[in-house]
Coordinates of C-alpha atoms in Angstrom, one line a residue:
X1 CA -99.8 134.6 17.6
X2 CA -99.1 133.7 14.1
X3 CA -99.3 136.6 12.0
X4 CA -98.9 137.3 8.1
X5 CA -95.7 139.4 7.4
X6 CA -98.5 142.3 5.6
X7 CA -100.7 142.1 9.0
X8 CA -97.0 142.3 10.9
X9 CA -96.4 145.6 9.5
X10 CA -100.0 147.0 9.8
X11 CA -99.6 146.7 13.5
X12 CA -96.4 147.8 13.7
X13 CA -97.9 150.8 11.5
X14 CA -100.7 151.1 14.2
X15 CA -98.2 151.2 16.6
X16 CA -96.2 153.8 15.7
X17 CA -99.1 155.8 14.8
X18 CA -100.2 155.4 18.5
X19 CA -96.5 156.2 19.6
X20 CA -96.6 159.3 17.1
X21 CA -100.0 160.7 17.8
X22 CA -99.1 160.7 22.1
X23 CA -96.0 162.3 21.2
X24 CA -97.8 165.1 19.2
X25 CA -100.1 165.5 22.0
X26 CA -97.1 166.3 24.2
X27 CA -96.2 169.4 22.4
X28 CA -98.2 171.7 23.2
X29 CA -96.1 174.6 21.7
X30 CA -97.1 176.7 18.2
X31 CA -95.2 173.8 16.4
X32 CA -97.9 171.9 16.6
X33 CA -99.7 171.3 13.2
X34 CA -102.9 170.0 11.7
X35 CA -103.4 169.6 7.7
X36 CA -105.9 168.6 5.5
X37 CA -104.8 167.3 1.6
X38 CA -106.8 166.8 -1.3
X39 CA -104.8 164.8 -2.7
X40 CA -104.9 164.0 -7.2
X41 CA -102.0 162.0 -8.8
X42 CA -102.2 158.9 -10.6
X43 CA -100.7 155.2 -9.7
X44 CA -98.7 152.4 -11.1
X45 CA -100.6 149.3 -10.3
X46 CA -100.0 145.3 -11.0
X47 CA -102.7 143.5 -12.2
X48 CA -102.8 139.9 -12.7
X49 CA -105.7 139.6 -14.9
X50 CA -105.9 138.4 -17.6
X51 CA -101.9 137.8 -17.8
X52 CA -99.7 139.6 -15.4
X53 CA -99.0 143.5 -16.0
X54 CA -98.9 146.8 -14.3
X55 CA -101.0 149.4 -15.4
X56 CA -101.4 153.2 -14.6
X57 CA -104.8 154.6 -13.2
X58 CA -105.9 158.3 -11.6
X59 CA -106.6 158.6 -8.3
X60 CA -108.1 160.7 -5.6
X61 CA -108.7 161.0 -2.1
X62 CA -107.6 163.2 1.6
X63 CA -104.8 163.0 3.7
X64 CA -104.6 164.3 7.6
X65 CA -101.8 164.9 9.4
X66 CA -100.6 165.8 12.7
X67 CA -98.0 166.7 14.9
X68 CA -94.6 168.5 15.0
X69 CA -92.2 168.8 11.7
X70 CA -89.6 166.5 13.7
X71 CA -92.5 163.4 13.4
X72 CA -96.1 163.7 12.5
X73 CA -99.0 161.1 12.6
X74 CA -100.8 160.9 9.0
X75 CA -103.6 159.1 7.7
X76 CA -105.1 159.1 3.8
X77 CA -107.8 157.7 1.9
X78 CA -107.4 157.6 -1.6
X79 CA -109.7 155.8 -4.5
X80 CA -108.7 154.6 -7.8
X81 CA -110.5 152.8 -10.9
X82 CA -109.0 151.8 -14.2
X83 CA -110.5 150.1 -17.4
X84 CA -108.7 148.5 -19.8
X85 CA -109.9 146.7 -23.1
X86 CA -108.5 143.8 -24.9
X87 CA -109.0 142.2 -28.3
X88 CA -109.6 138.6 -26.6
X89 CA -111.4 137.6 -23.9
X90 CA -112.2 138.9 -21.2
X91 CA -112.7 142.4 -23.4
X92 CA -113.0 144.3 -20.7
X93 CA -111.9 144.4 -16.7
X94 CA -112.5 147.2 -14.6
X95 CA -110.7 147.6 -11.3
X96 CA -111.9 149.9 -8.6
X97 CA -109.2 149.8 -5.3
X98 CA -109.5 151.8 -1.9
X99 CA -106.9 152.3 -0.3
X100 CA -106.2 153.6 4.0
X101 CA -102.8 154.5 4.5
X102 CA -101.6 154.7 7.9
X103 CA -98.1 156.0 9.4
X104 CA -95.6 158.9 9.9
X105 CA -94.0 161.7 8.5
X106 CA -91.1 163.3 9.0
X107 CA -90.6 167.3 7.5
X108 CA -87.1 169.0 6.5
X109 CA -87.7 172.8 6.0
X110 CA -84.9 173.8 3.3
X111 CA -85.8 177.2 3.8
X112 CA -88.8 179.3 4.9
X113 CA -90.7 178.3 1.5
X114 CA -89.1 175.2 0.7
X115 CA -89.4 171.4 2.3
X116 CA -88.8 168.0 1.5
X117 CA -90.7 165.2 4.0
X118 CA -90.2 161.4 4.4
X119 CA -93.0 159.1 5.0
X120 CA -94.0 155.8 6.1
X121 CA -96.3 153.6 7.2
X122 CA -98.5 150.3 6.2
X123 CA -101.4 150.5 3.8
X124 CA -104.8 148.6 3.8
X125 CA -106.4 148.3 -0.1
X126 CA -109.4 146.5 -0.8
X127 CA -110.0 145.8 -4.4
X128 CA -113.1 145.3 -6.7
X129 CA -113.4 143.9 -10.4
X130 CA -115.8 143.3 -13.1
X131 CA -114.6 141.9 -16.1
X132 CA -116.6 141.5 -19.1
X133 CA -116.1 138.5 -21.2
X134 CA -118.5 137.5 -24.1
X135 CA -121.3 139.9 -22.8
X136 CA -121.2 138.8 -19.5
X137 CA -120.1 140.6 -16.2
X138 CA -119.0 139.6 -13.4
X139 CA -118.2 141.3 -10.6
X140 CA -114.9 140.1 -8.0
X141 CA -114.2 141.1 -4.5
X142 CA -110.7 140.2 -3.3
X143 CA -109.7 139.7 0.2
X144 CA -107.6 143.2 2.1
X145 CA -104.3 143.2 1.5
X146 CA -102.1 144.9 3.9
X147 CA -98.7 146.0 2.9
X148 CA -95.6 148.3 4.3
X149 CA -94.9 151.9 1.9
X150 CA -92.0 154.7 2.0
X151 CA -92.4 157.9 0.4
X152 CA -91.1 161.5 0.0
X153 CA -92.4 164.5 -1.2
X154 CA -90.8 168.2 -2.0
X155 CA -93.2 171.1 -1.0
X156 CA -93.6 174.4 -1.3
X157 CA -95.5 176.6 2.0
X158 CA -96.8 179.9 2.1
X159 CA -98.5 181.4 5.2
X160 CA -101.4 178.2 6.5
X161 CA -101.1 176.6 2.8
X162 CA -98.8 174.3 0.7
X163 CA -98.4 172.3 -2.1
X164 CA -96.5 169.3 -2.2
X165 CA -95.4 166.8 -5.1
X166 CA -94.6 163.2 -4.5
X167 CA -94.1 159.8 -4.5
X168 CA -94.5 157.0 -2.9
X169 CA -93.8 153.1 -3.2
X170 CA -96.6 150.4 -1.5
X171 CA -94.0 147.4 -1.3
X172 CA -95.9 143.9 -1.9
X173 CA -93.5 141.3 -2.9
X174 CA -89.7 142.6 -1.7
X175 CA -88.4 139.7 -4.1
X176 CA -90.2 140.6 -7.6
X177 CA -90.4 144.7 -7.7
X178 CA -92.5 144.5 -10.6
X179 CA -95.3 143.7 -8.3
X180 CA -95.2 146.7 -6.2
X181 CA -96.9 150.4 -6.6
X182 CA -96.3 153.6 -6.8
X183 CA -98.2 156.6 -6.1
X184 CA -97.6 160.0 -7.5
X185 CA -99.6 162.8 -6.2
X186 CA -99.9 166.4 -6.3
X187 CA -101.2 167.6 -2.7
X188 CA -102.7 171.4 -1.7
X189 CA -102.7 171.1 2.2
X190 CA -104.3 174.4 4.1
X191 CA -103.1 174.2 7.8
X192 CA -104.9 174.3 11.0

């Protein structure tokens, strides 16, 4: 089967998502957590329109997770869009990504308040622009891309709720780290 290194890691991702959610199922004991995120932050992106740059944007979206604090399952859904202007055509472009994030987490409880947690996993984003030259739009799907990420986080949790800031890094080219993102996001998560 010849495979794409981004659609390599996306299975892999799959995998271990499989391999993370049967071991969750396993315990059975009051370890066991679910959480919901709204998650709000705002992204470094590269863009390679009209001339190569990165550029930063809001986003939004939810992240679930499951398991136990040793490794968890996790899954988000976050949506950005960014507009920039220019003096020269094309004036305008704006980008509007999704993105479906799927992997594992690991927590380390520093204390009974205090955490820091580890994640990974691959990320799915599919990507829409309309750029506006000379009055005219015109609007661009572009192919899924697929692509590894690492993160971390430091949280704070009180009772079934927490808030967590982070960071995270979507790696697209391993040999030009200009081109890859990064994610920083202030979560509320409410436990289950």
């Amino acid at each position: 089967m010849n495979l794409i290194p981004n659609q390599k890691y996306l299975i892999i991702g799959l995998v271990l998502f499989a391999g993370i959610f049967a071991q969750a199922q396993l315990a059975r004991d009051k370890d066991m957590t679910y959480t919901i995120q709204p998650l709000l932050g705002f992204e470094t992106v590269y863009r390679s329109t009209p001339r190569p740059h990165t550029v930063t944007q809001t986003m939004y979206g939810v992240r679930l997770t499951g398991g136990v604090d040793i490794l968890s399952a996790e899954i988000e859904y976050t949506q950005s869009t960014g507009t920039e202007t220019f003096q020269t055509a094309p004036e305008k472009i704006k980008s509007t990504d999704e993105k479906l994030k799927l992997g594992g987490r690991t927590l380390f409880k520093l204390s009974n308040i205090f955490n820091f947690s580890v994640r990974f996993g691959g990320q799915a984003k599919k990507s829409k622009e309309e750029v506006t030259s000379t009055g005219i739009t015109t609007t661009t799907e572009k192919p899924v891309e697929y692509s590894p990420y690492l993160g971390a986080a430091f949280g704070l949790h009180i009772g079934k709720m927490n808030v967590s800031v982070g960071s995270t890094v979507v790696i697209k080219d391993v040999n030009n780290m200009e081109k890859n993102e990064i994610q920083n996001v202030v979560a509320i998560g409410f436990g289950i």
